Coordinates of C-alpha atoms in Angstrom, one line a residue:
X1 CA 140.1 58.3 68.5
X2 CA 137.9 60.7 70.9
X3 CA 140.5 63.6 69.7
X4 CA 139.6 63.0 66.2
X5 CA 135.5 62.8 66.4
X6 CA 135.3 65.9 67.5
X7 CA 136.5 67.7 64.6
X8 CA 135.5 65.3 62.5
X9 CA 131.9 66.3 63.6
X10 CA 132.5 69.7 63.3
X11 CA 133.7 69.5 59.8
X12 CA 129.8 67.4 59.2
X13 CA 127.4 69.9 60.2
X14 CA 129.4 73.0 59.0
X15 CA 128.9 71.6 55.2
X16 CA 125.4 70.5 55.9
X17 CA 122.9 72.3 53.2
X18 CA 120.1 72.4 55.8
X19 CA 122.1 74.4 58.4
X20 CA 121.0 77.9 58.5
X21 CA 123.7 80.8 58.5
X22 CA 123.3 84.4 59.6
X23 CA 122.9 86.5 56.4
X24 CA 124.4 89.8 55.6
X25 CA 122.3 92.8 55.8
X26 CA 121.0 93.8 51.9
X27 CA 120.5 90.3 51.1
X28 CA 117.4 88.0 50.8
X29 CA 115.8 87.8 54.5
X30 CA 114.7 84.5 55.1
X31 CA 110.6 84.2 55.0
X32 CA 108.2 84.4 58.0
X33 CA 107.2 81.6 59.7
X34 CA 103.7 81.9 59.5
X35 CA 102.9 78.3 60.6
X36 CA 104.3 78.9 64.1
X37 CA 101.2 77.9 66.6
X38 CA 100.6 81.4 69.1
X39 CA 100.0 80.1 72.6
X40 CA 98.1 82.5 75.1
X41 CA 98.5 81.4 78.4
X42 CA 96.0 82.9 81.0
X43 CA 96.2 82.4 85.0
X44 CA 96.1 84.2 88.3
X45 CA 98.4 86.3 89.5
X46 CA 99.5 85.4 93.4
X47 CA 101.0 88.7 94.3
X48 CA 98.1 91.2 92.6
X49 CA 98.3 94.6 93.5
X50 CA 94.4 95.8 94.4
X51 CA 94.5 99.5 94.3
X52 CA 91.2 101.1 95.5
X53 CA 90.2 104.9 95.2
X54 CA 91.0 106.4 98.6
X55 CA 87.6 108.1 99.9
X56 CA 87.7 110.3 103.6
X57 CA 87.5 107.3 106.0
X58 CA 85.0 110.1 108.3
X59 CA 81.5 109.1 107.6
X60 CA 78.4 110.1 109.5
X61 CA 77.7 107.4 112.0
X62 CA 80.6 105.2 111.4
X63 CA 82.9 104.1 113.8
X64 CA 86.0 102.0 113.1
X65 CA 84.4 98.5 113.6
X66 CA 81.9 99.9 110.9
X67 CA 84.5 100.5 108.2
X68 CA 85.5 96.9 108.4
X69 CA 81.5 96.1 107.1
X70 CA 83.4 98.3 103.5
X71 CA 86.2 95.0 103.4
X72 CA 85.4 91.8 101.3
X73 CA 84.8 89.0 104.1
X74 CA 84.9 92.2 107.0
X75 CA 82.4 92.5 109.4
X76 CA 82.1 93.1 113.2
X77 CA 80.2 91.5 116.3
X78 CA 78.5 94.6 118.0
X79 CA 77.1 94.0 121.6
X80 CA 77.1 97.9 122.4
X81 CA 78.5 100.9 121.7
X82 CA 82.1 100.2 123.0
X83 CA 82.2 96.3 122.3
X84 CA 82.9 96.2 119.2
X85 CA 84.6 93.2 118.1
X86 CA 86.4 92.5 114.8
X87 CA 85.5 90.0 112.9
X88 CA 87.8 88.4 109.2
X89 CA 86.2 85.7 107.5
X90 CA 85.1 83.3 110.6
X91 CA 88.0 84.5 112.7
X92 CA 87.2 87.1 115.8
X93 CA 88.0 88.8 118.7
X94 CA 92.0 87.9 119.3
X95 CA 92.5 86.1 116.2
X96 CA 93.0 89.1 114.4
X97 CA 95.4 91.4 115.6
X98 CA 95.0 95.1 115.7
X99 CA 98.0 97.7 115.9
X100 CA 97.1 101.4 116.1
X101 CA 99.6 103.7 114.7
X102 CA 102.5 100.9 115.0
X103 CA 101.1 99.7 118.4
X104 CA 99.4 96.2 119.0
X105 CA 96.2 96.2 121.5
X106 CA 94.5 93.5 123.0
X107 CA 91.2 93.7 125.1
X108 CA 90.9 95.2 128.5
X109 CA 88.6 92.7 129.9
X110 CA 88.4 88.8 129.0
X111 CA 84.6 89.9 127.8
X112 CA 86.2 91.8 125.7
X113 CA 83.8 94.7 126.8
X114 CA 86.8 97.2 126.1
X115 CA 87.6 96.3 122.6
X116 CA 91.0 97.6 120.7
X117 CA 88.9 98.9 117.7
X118 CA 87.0 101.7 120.7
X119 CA 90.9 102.6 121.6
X120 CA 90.7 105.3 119.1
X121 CA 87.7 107.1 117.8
X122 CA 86.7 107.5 114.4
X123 CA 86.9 110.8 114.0
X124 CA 90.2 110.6 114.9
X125 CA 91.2 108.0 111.9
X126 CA 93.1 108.2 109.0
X127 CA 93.2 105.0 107.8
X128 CA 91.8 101.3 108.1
X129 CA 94.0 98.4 106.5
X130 CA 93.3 95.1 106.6
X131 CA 95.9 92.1 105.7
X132 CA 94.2 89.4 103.9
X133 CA 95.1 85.9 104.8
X134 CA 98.8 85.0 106.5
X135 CA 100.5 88.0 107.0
X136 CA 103.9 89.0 107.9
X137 CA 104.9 88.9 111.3
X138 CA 105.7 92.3 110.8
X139 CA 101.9 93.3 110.6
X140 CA 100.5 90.4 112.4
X141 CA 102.1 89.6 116.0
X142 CA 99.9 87.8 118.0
X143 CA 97.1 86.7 114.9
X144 CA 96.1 83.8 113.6
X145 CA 95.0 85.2 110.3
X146 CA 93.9 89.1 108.7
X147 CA 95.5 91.9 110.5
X148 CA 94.0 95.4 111.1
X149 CA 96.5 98.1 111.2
X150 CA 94.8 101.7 111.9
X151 CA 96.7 104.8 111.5
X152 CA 95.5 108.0 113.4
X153 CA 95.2 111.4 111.5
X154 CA 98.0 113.9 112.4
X155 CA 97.8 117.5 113.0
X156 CA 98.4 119.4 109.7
X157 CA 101.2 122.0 109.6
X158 CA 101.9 124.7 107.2
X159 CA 104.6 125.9 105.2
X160 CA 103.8 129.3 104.4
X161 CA 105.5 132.3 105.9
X162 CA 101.8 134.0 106.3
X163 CA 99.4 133.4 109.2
X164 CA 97.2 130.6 108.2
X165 CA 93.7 129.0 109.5
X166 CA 93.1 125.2 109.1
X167 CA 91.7 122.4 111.4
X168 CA 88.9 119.4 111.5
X169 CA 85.8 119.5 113.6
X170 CA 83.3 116.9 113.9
X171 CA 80.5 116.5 116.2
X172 CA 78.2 113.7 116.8
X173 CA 75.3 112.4 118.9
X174 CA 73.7 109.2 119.8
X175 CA 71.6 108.2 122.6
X176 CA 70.9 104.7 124.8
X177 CA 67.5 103.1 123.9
X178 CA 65.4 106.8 123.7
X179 CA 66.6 106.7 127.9

């Protein structure tokens, strides 16, 4: 009896009037539906790409710790000219971690008078990244939340057969309380 519902049903809905059947280009096409509801649906995308015009990261007067004032939610604690601790939405000091070109640092001192971001000076830096939120364990080794990955400015080489001229120079000044 199972055996014999099967194509009994088949044999029902194939002479059905209100099934609809493919139709044979040339003939009548069936009409639009214009009563079909449109839906937009908005939200936020998790994994947003935020591209931002790179600019030369040497500016008069700015060290490292001051390019992370430039971030959303960066800023720095500055107790001197050498202690200059990072600072990523609330978290400081060894919470975030900091690699330079690959390398992770950590403070010399437990005062952290020696901070990682006065391991490499500015004029010296090619770029400042900072990882938002939980990173990988890949950028972020030893942090609890943003990592700061700073990559050092190469030498430049040529490729032209022809003697050549190129280079960077920068000079700077301060002084300690007029002394």
């Amino acid at each position: 009896m199972k055996h014999c519902l099967i194509p009994l049903s088949f044999l029902l809905l194939a002479t059905q009037p209100g099934v609809s059947v493919a139709t044979e280009p040339g003939s009548e096409s069936p009409a639009p539906d214009d009563d079909i509801e449109i839906v937009v649906v908005t939200g936020v995308r998790l994994y947003e790409e935020l591209l931002i015009e790179s600019s030369p990261v040497a500016r008069p007067g700015l060290d490292n710790s001051e390019l992370l004032r430039l971030f959303p939610g960066g800023n720095r604690n500055a107790n001197g000219p050498l202690t200059r601790i990072s600072q990523y939405r609330g978290l400081f000091g060894a919470q975030n971690s900091v690699a330079i070109d690959g390398f992770a640092y950590s403070a010399d001192c437990p005062n952290w008078m020696d901070s990682p971001l006065s391991s490499i000076p500015q004029s010296l830096t090619d770029s400042v990244t900072l990882f938002r939120g939980l990173g990988s364990v890949d950028e972020i080794e030893e942090g609890l939340g943003g990592g700061i990955r700073i990559e050092s400015r190469n030498a430049g080489f040529s490729n032209r057969p022809d003697w050549g001229t190129f280079g960077n120079a920068e000079l700077s000044y301060g002084e300690n309380a007029s002394a």
